[in-house]
PDB file of C-alpha atoms in Angstrom:
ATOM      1  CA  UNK A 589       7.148 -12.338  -9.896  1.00 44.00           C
ATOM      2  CA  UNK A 590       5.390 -15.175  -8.300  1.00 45.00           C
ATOM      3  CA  UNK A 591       4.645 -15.496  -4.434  1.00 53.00           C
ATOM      4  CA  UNK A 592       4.970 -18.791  -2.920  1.00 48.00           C
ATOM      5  CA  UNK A 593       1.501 -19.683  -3.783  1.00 61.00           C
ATOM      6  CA  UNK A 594       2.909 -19.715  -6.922  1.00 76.00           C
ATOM      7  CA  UNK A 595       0.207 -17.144  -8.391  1.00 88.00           C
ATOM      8  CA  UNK A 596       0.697 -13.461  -8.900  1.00 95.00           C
ATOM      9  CA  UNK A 597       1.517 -10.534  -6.972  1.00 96.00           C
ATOM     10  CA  UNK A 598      -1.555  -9.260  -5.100  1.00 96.00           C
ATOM     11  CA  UNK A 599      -2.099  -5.240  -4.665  1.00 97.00           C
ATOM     12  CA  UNK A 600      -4.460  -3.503  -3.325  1.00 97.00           C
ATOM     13  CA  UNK A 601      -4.208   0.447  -3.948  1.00 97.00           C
ATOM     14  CA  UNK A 602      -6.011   2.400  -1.978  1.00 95.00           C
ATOM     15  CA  UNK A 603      -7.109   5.885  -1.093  1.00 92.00           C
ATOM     16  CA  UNK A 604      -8.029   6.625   2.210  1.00 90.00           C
ATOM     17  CA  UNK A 605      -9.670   9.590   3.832  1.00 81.00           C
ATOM     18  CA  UNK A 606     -11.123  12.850   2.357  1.00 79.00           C
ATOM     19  CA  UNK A 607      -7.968  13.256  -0.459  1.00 79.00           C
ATOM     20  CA  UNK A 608      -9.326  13.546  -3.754  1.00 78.00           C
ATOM     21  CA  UNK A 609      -6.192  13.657  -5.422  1.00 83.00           C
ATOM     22  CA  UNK A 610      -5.710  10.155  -7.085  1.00 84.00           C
ATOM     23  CA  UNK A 611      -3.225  10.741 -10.251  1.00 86.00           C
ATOM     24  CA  UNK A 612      -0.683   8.729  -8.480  1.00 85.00           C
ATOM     25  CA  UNK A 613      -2.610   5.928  -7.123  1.00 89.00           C
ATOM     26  CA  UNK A 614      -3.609   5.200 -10.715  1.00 91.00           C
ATOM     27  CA  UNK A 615      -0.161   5.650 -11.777  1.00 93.00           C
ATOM     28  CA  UNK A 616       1.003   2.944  -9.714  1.00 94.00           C
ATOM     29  CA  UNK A 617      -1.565   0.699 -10.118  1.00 95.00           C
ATOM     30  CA  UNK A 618      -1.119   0.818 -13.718  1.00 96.00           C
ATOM     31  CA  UNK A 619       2.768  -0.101 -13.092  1.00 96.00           C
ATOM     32  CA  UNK A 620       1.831  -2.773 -11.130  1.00 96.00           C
ATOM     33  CA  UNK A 621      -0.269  -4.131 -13.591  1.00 97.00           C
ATOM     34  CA  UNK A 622       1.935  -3.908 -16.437  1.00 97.00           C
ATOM     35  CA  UNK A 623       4.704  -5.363 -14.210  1.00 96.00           C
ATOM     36  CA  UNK A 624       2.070  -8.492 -13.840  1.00 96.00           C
ATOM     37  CA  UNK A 625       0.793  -7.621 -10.616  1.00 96.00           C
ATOM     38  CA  UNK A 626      -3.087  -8.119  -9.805  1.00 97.00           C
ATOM     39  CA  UNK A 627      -4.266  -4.980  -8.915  1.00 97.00           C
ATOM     40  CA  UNK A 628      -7.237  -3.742  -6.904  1.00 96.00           C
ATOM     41  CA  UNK A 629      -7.977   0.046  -6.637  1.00 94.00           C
ATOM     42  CA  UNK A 630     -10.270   0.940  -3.629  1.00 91.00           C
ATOM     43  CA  UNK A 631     -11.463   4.234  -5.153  1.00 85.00           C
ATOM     44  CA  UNK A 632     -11.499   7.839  -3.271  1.00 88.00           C
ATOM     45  CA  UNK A 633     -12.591   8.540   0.003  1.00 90.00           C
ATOM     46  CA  UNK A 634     -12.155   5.230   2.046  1.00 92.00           C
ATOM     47  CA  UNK A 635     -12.085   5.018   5.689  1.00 94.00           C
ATOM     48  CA  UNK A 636      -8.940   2.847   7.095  1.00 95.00           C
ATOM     49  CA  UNK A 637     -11.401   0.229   8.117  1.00 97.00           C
ATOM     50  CA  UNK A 638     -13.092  -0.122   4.457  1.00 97.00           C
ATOM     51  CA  UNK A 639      -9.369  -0.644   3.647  1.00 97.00           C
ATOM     52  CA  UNK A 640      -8.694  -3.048   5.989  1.00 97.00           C
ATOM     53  CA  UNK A 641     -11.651  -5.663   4.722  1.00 97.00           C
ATOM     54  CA  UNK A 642     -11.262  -5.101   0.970  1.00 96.00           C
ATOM     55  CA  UNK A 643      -7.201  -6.182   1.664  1.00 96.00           C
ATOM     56  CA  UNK A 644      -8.337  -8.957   3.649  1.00 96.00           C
ATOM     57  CA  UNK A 645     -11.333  -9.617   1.303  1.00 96.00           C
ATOM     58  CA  UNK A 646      -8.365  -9.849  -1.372  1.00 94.00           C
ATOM     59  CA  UNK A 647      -5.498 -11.214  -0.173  1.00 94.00           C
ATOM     60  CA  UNK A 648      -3.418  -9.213  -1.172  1.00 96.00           C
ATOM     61  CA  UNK A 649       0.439  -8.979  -0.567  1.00 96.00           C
ATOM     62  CA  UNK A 650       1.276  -5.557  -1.071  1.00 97.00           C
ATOM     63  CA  UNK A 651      -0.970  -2.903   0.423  1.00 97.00           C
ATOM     64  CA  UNK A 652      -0.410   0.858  -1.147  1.00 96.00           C
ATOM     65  CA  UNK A 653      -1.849   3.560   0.738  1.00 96.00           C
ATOM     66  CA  UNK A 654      -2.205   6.744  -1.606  1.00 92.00           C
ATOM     67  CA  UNK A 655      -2.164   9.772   0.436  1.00 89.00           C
ATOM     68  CA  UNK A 656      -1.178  13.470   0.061  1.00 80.00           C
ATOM     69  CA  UNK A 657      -4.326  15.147   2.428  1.00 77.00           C
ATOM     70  CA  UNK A 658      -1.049  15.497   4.923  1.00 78.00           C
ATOM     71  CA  UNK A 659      -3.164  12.915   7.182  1.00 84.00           C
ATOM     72  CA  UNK A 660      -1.028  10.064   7.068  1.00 87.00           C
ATOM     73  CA  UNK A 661      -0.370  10.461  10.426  1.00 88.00           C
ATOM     74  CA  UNK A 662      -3.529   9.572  11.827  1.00 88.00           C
ATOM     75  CA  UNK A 663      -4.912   7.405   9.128  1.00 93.00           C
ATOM     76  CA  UNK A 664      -1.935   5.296   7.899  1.00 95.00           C
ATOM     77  CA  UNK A 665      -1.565   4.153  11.570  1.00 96.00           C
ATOM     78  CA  UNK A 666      -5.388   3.202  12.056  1.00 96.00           C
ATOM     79  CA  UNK A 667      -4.857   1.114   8.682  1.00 97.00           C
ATOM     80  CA  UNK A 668      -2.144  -0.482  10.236  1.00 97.00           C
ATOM     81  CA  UNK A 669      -3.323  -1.278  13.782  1.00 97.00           C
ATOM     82  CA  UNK A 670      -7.082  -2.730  11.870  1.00 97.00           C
ATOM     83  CA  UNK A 671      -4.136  -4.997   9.979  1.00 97.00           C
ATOM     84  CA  UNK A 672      -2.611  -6.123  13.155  1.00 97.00           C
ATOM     85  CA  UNK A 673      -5.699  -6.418  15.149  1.00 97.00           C
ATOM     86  CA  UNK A 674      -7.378  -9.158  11.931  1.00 96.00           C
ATOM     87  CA  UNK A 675      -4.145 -10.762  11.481  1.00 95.00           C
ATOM     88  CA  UNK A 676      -2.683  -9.582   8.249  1.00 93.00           C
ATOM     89  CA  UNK A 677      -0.376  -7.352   8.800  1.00 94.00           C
ATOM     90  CA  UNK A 678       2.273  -9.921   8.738  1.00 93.00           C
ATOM     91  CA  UNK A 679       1.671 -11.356   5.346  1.00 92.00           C
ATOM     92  CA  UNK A 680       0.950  -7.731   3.948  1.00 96.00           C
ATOM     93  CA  UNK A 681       3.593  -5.140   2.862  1.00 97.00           C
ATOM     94  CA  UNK A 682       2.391  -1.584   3.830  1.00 97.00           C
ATOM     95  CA  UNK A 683       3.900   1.281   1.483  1.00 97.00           C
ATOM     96  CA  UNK A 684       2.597   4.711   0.990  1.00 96.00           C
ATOM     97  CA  UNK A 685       2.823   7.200  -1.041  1.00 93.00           C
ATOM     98  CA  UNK A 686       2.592  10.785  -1.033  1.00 90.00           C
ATOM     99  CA  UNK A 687       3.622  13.637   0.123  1.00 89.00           C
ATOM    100  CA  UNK A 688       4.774  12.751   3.479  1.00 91.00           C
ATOM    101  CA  UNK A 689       7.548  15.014   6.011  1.00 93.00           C
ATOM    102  CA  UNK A 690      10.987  13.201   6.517  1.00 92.00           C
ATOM    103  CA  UNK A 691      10.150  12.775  10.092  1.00 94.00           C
ATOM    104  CA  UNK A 692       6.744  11.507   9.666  1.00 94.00           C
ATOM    105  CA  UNK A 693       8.519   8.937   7.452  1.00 95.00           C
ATOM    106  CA  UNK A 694      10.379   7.999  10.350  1.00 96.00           C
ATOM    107  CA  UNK A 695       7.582   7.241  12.500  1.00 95.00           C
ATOM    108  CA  UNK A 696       5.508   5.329   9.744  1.00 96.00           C
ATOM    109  CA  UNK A 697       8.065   3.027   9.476  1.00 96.00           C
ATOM    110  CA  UNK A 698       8.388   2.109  12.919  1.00 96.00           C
ATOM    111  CA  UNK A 699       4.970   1.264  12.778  1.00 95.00           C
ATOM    112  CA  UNK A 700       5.523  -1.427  10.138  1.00 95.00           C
ATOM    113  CA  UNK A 701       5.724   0.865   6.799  1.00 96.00           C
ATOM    114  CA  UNK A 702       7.931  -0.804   4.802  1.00 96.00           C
ATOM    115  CA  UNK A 703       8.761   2.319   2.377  1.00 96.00           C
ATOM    116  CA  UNK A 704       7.295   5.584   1.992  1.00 96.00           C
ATOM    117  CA  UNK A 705       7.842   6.520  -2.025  1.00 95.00           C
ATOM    118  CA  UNK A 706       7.295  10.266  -2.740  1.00 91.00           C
ATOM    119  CA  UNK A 707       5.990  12.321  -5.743  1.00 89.00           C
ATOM    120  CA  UNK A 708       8.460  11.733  -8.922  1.00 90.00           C
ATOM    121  CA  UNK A 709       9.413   8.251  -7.943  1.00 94.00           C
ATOM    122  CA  UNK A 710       9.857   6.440 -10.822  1.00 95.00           C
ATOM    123  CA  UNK A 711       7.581   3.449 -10.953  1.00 95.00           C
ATOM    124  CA  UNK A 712      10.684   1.181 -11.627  1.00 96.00           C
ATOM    125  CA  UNK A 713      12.042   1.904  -8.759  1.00 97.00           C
ATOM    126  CA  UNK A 714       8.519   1.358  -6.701  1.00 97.00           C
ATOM    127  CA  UNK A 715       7.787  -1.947  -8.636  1.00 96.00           C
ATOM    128  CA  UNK A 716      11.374  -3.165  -8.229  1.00 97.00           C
ATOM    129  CA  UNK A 717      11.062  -2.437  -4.154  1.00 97.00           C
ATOM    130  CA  UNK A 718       7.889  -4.539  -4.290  1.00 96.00           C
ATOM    131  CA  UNK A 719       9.446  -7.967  -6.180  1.00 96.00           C
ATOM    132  CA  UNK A 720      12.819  -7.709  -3.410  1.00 96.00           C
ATOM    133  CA  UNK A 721      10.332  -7.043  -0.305  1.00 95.00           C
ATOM    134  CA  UNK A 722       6.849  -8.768  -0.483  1.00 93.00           C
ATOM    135  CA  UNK A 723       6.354 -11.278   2.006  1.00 80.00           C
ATOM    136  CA  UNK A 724       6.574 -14.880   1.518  1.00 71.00           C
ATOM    137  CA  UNK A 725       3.287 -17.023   1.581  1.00 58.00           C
ATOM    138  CA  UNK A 726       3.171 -20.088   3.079  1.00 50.00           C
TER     139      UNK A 726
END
């Protein structure tokens, strides 16, 4: 469960927007902790920016946007693009998770998501996902 800086996995959970809902992002983040992960929760309403720094701020590997206000669309991408414009997005792996339309899957993705994991997904499955994909340090 090591990265190549030979320390643990990095996550950074995070809520973004006006979506109080955060029963999942705590699920996950207590997977990820019991799977050995270092975890980081952001807390509820933060704007894709705030995200940005603290994952930066971090270092973290794995980035896990919570999100089931059904504005993924708008805010997942400005998450992304803040990534991309400080550098990180290529040492960060982007999931989300939520309720999210099989077509607006689609279109996450091609903006660098690397899995969207809906309600009900066992946290196996999500924590497994995480080990085979996150990036490689150098």
């Amino acid at each position: 469960m090591h990265t190549t800086a030979d320390r643990p996995i990095r996550c950074l959970i995070a809520k973004v927007g006006l979506d109080g809902h955060d029963r999942g992002a705590h699920v996950i983040a207590r997977a990820f902790r019991d799977a050995g992960f270092e975890v980081v929760y952001s807390g509820l309403h933060r704007s894709p920016e705030e995200i940005v720094r603290a994952a930066i701020q971090e270092d973290v590997d794995v980035l896990g946007i919570s999100i089931l206000s059904g504005a993924h669309d708008t805010l997942v991408p400005d998450v992304i693009e803040g990534l991309r414009k400080a550098g990180a997005f290529a040492d960060t792996l982007v999931l989300v998770g939520g309720i999210v339309p099989p077509e607006d899957e689609r279109r996450l993705k091609e903006l660098g998501v690397a899995e969207v994991f809906g309600p009900g997904t066992p946290t196996g499955e999500t924590v497994a996902f995480v080990r085979e994909h996150v990036r490689e340090r150098v």
